[in-house]
XYZ file of C-alpha atoms in Angstrom:
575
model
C 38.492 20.625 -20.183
C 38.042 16.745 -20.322
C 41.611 16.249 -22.286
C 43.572 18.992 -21.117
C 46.397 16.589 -19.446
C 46.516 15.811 -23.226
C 46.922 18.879 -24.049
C 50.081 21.340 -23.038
C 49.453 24.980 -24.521
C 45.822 26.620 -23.936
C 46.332 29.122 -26.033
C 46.703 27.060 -29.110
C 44.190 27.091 -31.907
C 41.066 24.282 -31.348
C 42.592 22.301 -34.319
C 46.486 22.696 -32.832
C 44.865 20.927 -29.941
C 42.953 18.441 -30.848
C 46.128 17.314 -33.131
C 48.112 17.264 -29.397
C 45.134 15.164 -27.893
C 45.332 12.576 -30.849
C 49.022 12.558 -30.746
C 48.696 11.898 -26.679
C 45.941 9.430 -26.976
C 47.505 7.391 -29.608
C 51.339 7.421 -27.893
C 49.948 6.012 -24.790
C 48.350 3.072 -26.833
C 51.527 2.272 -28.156
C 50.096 0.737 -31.596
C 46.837 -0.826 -29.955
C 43.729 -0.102 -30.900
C 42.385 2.766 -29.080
C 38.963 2.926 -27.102
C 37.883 6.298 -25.711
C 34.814 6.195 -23.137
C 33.375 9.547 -22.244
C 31.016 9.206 -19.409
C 27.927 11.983 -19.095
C 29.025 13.473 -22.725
C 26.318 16.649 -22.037
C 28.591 17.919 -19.520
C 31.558 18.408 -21.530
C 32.937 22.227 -22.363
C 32.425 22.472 -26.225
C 36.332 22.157 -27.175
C 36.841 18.878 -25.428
C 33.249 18.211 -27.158
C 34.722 19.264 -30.852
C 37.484 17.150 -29.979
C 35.303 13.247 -29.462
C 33.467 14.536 -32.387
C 37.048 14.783 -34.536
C 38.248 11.020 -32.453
C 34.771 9.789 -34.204
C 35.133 11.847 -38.131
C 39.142 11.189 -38.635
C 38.643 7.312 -36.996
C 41.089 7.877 -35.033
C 39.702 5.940 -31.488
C 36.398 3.775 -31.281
C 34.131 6.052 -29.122
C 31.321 5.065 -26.345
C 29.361 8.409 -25.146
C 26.668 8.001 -22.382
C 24.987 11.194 -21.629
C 21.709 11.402 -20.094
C 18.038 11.402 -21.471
C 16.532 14.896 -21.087
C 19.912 16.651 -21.094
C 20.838 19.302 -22.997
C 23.950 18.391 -25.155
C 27.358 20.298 -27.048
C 26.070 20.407 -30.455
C 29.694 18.402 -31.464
C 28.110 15.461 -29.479
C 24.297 15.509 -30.650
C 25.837 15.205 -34.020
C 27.388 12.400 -33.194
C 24.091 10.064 -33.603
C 22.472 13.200 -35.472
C 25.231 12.377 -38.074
C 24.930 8.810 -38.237
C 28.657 8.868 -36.720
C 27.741 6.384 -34.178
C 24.998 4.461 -33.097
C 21.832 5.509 -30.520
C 21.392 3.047 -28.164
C 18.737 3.842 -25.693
C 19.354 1.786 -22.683
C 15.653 1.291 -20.393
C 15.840 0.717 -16.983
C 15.527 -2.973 -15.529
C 12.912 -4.495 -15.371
C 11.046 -6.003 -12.121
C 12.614 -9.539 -12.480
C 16.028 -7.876 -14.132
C 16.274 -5.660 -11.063
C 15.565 -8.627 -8.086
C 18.346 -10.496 -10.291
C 20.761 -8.157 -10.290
C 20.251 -7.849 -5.819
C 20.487 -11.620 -5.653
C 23.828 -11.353 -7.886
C 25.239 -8.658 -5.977
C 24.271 -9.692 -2.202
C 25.333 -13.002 -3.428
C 21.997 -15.071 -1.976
C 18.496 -14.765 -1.491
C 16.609 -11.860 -1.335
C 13.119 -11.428 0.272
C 10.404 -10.850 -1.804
C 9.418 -7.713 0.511
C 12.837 -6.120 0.092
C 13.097 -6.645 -3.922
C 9.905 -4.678 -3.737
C 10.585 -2.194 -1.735
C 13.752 -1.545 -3.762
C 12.412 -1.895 -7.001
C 9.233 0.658 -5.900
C 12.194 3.123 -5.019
C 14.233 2.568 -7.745
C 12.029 1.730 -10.353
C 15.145 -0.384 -12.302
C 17.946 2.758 -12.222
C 20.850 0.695 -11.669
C 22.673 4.038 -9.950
C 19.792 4.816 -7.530
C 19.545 1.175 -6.757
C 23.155 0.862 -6.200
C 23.627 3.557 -3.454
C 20.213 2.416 -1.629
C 21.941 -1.249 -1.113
C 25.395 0.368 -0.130
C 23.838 2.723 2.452
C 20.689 0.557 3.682
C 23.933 -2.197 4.602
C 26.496 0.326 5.988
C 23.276 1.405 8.200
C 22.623 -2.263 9.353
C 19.310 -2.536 7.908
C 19.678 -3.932 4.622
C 20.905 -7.517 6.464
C 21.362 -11.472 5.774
C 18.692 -12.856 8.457
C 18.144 -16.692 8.172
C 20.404 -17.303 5.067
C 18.327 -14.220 3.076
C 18.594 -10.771 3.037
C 15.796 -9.109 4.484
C 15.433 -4.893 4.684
C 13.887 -4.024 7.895
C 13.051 -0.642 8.930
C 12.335 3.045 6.846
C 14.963 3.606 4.084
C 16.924 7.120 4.288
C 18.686 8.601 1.318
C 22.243 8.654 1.478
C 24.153 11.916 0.948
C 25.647 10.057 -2.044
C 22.338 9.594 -3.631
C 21.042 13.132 -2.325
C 23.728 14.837 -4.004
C 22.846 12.801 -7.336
C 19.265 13.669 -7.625
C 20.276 17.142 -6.799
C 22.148 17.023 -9.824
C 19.173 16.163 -11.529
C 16.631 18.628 -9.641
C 18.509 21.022 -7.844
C 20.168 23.075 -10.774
C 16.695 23.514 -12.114
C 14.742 27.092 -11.985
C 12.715 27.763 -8.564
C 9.379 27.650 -10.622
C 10.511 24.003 -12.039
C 11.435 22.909 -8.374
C 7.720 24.463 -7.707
C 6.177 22.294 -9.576
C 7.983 18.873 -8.282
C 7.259 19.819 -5.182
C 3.673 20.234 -5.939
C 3.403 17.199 -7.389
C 5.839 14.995 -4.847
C 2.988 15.756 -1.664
C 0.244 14.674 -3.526
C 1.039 12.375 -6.573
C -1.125 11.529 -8.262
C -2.014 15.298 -8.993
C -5.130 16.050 -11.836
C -3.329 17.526 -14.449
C -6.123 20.542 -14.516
C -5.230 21.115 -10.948
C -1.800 21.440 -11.046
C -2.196 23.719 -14.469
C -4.562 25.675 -11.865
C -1.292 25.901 -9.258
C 1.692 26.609 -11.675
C 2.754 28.279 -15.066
C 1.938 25.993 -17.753
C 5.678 26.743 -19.041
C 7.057 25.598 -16.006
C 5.225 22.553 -16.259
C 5.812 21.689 -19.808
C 9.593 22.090 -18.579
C 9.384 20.220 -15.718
C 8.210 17.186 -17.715
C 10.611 17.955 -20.353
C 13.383 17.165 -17.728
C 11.984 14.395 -17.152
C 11.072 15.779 -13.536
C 7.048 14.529 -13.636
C 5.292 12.411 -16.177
C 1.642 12.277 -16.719
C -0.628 9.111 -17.323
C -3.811 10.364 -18.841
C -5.336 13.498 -16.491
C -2.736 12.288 -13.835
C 0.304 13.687 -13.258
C 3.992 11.988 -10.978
C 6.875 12.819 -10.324
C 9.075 11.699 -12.933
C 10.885 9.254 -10.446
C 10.338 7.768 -6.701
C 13.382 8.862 -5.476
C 12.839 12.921 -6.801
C 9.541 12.623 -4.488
C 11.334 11.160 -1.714
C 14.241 12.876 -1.903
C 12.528 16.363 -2.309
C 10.007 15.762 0.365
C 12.933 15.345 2.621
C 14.279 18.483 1.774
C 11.695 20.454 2.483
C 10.941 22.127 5.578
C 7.990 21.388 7.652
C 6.224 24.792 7.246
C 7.255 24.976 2.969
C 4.924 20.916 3.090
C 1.881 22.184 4.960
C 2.005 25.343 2.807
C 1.975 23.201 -0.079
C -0.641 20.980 0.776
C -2.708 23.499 1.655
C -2.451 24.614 -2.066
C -3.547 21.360 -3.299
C -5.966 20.500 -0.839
C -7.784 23.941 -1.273
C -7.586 23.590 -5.212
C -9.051 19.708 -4.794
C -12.170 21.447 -2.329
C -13.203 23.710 -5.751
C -12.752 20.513 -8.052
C -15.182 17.344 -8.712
C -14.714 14.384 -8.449
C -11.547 13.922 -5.815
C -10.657 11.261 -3.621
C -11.466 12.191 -0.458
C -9.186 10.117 1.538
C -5.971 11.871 0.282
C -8.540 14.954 0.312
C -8.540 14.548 3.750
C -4.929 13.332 4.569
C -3.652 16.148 2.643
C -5.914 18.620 4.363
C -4.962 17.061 7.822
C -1.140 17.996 7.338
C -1.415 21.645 5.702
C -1.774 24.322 7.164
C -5.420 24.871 6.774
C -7.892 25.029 9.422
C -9.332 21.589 10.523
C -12.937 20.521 8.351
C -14.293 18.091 10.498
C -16.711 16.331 7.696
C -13.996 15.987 5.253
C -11.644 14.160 8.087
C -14.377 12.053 9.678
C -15.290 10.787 5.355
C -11.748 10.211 4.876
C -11.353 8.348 8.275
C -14.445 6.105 7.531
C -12.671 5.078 3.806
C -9.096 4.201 5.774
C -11.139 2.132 8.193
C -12.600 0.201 5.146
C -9.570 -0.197 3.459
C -8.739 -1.514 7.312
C -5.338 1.385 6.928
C -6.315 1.474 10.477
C -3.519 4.188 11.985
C -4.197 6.354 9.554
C -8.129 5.951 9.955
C -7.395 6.696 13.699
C -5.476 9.974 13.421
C -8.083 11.331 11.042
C -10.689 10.461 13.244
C -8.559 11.972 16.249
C -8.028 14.949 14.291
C -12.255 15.319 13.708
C -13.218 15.027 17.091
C -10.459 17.570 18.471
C -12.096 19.816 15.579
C -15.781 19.507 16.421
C -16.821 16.916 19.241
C -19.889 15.573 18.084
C -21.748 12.208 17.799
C -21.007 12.325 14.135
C -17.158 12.325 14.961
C -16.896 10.611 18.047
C -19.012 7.142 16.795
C -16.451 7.080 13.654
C -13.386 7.072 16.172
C -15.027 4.282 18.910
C -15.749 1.997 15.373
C -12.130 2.284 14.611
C -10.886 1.955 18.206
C -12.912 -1.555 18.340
C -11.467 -2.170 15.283
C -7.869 -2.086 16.674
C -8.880 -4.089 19.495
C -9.011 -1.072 21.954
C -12.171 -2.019 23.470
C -11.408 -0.160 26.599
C -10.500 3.297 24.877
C -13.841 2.446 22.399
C -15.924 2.189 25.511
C -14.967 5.633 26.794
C -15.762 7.145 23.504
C -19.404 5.610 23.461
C -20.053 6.107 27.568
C -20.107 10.245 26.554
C -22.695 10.021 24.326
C -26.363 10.144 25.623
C -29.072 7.985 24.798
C -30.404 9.796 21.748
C -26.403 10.155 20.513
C -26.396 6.943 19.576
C -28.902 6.447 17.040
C -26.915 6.705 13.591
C -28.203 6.363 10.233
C -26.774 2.713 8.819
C -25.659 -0.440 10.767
C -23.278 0.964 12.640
C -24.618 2.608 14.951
C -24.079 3.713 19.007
C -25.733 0.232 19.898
C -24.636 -2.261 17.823
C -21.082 -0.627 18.034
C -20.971 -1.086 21.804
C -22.388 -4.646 21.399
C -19.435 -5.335 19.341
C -16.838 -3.958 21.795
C -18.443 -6.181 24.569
C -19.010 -9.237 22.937
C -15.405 -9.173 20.750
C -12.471 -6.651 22.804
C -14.279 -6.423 26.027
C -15.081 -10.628 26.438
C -18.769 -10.268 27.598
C -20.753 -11.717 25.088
C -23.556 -11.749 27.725
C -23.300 -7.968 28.384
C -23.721 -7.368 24.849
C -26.616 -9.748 24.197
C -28.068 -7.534 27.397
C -27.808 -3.891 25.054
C -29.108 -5.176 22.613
C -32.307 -6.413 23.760
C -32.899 -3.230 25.611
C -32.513 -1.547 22.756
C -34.950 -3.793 20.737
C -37.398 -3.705 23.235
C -37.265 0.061 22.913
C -39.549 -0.677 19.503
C -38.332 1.224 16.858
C -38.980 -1.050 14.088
C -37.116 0.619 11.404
C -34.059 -0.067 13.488
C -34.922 -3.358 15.209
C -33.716 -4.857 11.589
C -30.237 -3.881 12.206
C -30.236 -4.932 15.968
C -31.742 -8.286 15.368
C -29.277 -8.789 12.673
C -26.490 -8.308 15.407
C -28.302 -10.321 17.606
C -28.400 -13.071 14.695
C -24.586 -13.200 14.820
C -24.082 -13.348 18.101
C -26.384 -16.272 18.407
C -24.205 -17.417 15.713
C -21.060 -17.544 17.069
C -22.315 -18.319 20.161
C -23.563 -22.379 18.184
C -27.143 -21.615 18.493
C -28.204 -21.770 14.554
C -31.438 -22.054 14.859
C -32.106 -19.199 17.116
C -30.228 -17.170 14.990
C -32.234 -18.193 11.957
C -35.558 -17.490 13.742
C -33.945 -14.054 14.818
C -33.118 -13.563 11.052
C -36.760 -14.791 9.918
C -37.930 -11.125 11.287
C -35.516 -9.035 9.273
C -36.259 -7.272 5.920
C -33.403 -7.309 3.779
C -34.703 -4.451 2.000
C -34.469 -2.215 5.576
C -30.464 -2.606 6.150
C -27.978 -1.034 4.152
C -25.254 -3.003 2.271
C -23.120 -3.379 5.411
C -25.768 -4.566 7.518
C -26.931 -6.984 4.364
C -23.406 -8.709 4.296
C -23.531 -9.297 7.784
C -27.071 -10.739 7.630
C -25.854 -12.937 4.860
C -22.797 -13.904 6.856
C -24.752 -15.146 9.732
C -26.958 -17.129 7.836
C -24.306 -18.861 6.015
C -22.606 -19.896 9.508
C -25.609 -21.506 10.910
C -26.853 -23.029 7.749
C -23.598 -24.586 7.318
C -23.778 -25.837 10.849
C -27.158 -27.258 10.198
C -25.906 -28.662 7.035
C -27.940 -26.996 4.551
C -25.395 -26.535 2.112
C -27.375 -25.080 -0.660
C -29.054 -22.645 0.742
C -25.833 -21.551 2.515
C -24.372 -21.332 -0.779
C -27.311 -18.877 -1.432
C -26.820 -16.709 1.127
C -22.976 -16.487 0.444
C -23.729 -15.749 -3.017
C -26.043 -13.358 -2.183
C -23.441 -11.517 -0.216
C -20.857 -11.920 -2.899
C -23.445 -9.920 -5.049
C -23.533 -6.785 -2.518
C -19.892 -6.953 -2.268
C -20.116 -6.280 -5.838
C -22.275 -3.407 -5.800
C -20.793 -1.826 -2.639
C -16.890 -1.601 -2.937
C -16.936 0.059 0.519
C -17.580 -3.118 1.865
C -15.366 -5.442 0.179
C -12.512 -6.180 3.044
C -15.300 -8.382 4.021
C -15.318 -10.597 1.183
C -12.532 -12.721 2.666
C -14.539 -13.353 5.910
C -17.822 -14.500 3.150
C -15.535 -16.613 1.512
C -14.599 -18.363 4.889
C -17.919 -19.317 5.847
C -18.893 -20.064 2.403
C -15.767 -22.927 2.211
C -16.510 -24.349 6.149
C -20.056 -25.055 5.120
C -19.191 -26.935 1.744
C -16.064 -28.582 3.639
C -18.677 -29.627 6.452
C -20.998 -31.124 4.158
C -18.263 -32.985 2.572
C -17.932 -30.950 -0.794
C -14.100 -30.506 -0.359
C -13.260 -29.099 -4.485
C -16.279 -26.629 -4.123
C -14.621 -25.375 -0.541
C -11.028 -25.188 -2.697
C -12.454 -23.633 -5.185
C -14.123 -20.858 -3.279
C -10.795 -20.532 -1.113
C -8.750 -19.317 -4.180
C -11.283 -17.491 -5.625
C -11.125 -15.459 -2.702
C -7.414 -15.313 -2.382
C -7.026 -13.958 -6.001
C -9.560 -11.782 -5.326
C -7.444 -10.329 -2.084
C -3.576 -11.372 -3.692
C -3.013 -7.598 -4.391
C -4.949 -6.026 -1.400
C -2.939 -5.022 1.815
C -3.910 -6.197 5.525
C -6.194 -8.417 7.067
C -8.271 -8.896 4.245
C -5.273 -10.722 2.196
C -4.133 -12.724 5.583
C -8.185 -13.843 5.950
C -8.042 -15.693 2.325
C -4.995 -17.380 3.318
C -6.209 -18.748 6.461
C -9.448 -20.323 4.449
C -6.786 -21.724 2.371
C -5.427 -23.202 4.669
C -8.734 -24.649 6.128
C -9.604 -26.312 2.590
C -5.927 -28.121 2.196
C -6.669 -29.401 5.512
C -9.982 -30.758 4.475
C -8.823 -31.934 1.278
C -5.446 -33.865 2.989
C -3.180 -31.737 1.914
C -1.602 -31.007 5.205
C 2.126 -29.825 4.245
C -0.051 -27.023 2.644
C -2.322 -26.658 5.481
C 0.440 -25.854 7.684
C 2.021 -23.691 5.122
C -0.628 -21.094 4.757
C -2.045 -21.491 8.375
C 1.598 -20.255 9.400
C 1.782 -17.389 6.857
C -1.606 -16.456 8.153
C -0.288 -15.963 11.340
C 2.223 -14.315 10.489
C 0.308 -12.057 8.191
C -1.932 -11.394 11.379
C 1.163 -10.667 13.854
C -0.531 -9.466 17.319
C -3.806 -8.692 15.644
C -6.855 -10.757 16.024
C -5.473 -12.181 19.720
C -8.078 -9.843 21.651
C -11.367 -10.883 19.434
C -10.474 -14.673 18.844
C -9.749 -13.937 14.924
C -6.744 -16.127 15.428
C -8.115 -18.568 17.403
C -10.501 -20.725 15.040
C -7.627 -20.716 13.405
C -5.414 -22.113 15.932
C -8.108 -25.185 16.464
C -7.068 -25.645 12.618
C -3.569 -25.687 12.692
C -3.773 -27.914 16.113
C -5.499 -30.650 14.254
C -3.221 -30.297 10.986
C 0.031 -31.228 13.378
C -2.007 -34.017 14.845
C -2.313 -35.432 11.502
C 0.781 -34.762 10.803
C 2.179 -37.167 13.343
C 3.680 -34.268 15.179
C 2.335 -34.868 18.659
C 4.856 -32.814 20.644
C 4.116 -29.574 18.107
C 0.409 -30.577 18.207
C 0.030 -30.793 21.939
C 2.105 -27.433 22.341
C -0.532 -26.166 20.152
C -3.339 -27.006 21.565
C -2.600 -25.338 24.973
C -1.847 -21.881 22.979
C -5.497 -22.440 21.535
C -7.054 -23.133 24.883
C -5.553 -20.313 26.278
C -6.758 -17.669 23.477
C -10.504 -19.453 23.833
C -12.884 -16.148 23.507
C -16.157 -16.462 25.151
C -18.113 -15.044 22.042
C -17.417 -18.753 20.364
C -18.705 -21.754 21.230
């Protein structure tokens, strides 16, 4: 085994040998003191195991063992640390910081805070996994030093380095122990009673054993990243659908599941399309604003049923993305009567959106709406006059809007169409400059933003007109402190909603002088926003911003350069 170029007569007895091992370990020290290191001690035959366990009793080398947690070991080498022979040292993987320290050492520079945590999301601190993913993500040209720091652009792959090690780790393990990783690795988190309803229980118990999957509380994941990735890769497209057809058909006979990864499981099996469950799950990405995803679920329900209950969910998340002209088509093959939804959102005030924001004709949209008010359905003339109410808004005509407003009931619109209400008011009674009751109405939405977490993402554009109103009427700490409310509200949260509380911070540094911060956060806000936001006019309020922050600045050139971009993104909807 391990010492056999020690050792020159198999045959021997165990104790003839290990007396040739010593005798060839200590000759080649020549009188130094002799360290043996045996690397992944579980994997040794148990002579060469008897044999560390004899270096160790008869002190005849210093001995450092590694073998890994979860492994089965020789009996010679459990006894080792059973025995008190030598010390246990658990060693825990690296921690967050430990692990972005350890890149920065090894690239030799800076490292982006996007690729430290990508890396240390795949890694999760295993100095070995993390090791091959830098030396294959640089021999592949995306792992690369961009602007004097190392940036990871692109998808990561496994290497066949790194599949071959976790292969080590899963791939000698029983078919119903593979079962279960699997199971877990399409749908992590997995309810712990589901997955007991999918596999053996024995298998399970194993599985975690191994360290395969690990459970926090009723949820169940695989026991690292990299087995889930790695697995999932492995697989073949027919053996994943299978599988999440398993789970998704054990989540529709259990209470209480998500039904977004109900539905995105559901969409990728090999089950037969359920339209309701993949319109629900489509309407929860488009909150989240996961707006790709949102779209192919809401693709995949109207290719399952075309109705007006699938198609108005895909036009609301095509004006979402800005594709006002694909939106339109949705809404022009639904009849009158189609569009009359229950909620804000409905066939009318969806195609006022898509005119007035994607489409540029504010006037157009004004022109739907009033038909449709005029129609006199006064349950649903509260959400139309509400739309009307912001249009008038961003259009700088506060106290039409507020007279519009004056004939809504609260107490008729549902929690979306009460933030919006809210929103509008707090516009043009920051433009009029009544502050406080502003304030009121922001609050007011803050408090339905509470209740409804659906509607959160909008928080961010609350918090906005909340800070312009108190920076308008001079109150520049309130505005601040509003600003980074919302930012630590949105610090964690993906998307637009983050990029949206940066921009307001970067409205109240400007307001409070602080311009070198201005300009910082008004720049990551663009960048956070890349292309998006350039159809509606998100971006350019915020443009008109930055403009004036480079003016002050002293930087007339940048200021100038700026202030033709603005002109040129001007939307019609604002005035």
């Amino acid at each position: 085994g391990a010492f056999a170029r020690w050792a020159d007569d198999p045959a021997a007895s165990p104790l003839t040998l290990a007396r040739k091992v010593f005798a060839g370990l200590t000759d080649d020290a020549d009188g130094a003191p002799l360290l043996v290191f045996v690397d992944d001690a579980h994997l040794l035959d148990d002579l060469s195991a008897l044999i560390v366990h004899q270096l160790v009793l008869q002190d005849v080398a210093g001995v450092i063992a590694t073998i890994r947690t979860g492994e089965l070991a020789p009996d010679a080498v459990t006894a080792l640390w059973k025995d008190s022979l030598l010390r246990r040292l658990e060693l825990q993987p690296l921690s967050h910081h430990e692990s972005d320290g350890l890149l920065a050492a090894v690239l030799g520079g800076s490292v982006s805070a996007d690729c430290t945590d990508r890396m240390w999301e795949l890694s999760r601190g295993n100095v070995l996994f993390l090791n091959h993913l830098v030396e294959h993500e640089r021999d592949c040209g995306r792992l690369a030093l961009v602007g004097g720091q190392w940036r990871w652009a692109g998808t990561a792959s496994a290497s066949p380095s790194l599949v071959d090690l976790v292969d080590q780790q899963i791939g000698a393990v029983p078919e119903d122990i593979r079962d279960v990783v699997d199971l877990v690795a399409v749908a992590e988190p997995v309810n712990r009673d589901l997955l007991a309803s999918l596999a053996e229980p024995r298998a399970i118990e194993s599985a975690e054993h191994r360290g395969l999957i690990k459970a926090n509380g009723n949820d169940v994941y695989v026991g690292h990243p990299l087995y889930g990735e790695i697995r999932l890769s492995q697989c073949g497209p027919l053996r994943l659908r299978r599988l999440r057809g398993l789970v998704a058909s054990a989540m529709a006979r259990t209470d209480g599941v998500n039904p977004l990864r109900h539905g995105l499981l559901w969409l990728d099996s090999d089950l037969p399309p359920n339209a309701a469950l993949l319109t629900s799950a489509a309407n929860i990405s488009a909150y989240r604003l996961d707006l790709d995803t949102a779209e192919r679920l809401a693709r995949a329900a109207v290719d399952a049923h075309p109705d007006p209950m699938t198609k108005l969910p895909l036009a609301y998340i095509l004006f979402l993305q800005e594709k006002g002209r694909a939106a339109e088509e949705i809404l022009d093959t639904l009849d009158t009567e189609d569009v009359v939804a229950p909620g804000f959102v409905d066939g009318v005030t969806l195609r006022a959106s898509n005119l007035a924001w994607p489409l540029h004709d504010p006037a157009a949209a004004r022109t739907v709406l009033d038909e449709a008010i005029a129609l006199g359905d006064a349950e649903r003339n509260h959400s139309l006059r509400t739309f009307r109410a912001v249009l008038q808004a961003t259009a700088a005509e506060p106290t039409a809007a507020l007279r519009t407003m004056g004939a809504v009931d609260y107490a008729r619109l549902d929690s979306s169409g009460r933030v919006i209400g809210y929103s509008a008011e707090t516009i043009v009674l920051g433009d009029l400059g009544r502050v406080r009751a502003a304030g009121d109405r922001a609050r007011a939405a803050y408090r339905v933003l509470d209740e409804s977490p659906v509607d959160s993402f909008q928080a961010s554009g609350v918090a906005e007109f909340h800070a312009f109103a108190l920076l308008a009427a001079g109150h520049v700490a309130e505005a601040r402190a509003v600003a980074e409310r919302a930012y630590t509200l949105h610090a964690e949260m993906p998307g637009q909603s983050q990029t949206m509380a940066i921009a307001a911070l970067g409205m109240t540094a400007l307001g409070s002088g602080d311009l070198q911060a201005a300009l910082r956060f008004l720049d990551r806000a663009a960048a956070g926003f890349g292309g998006y936001g350039e159809t509606v006019g998100l971006q350019y309020r915020f443009r008109i911003m930055r403009t004036e922050t480079l003016a002050r600045m002293g930087d007339i050139e940048s200021a100038v350069a700026s202030a033709e971009i603005t002109e040129r993104s001007r939307h019609p909807a604002y005035r």
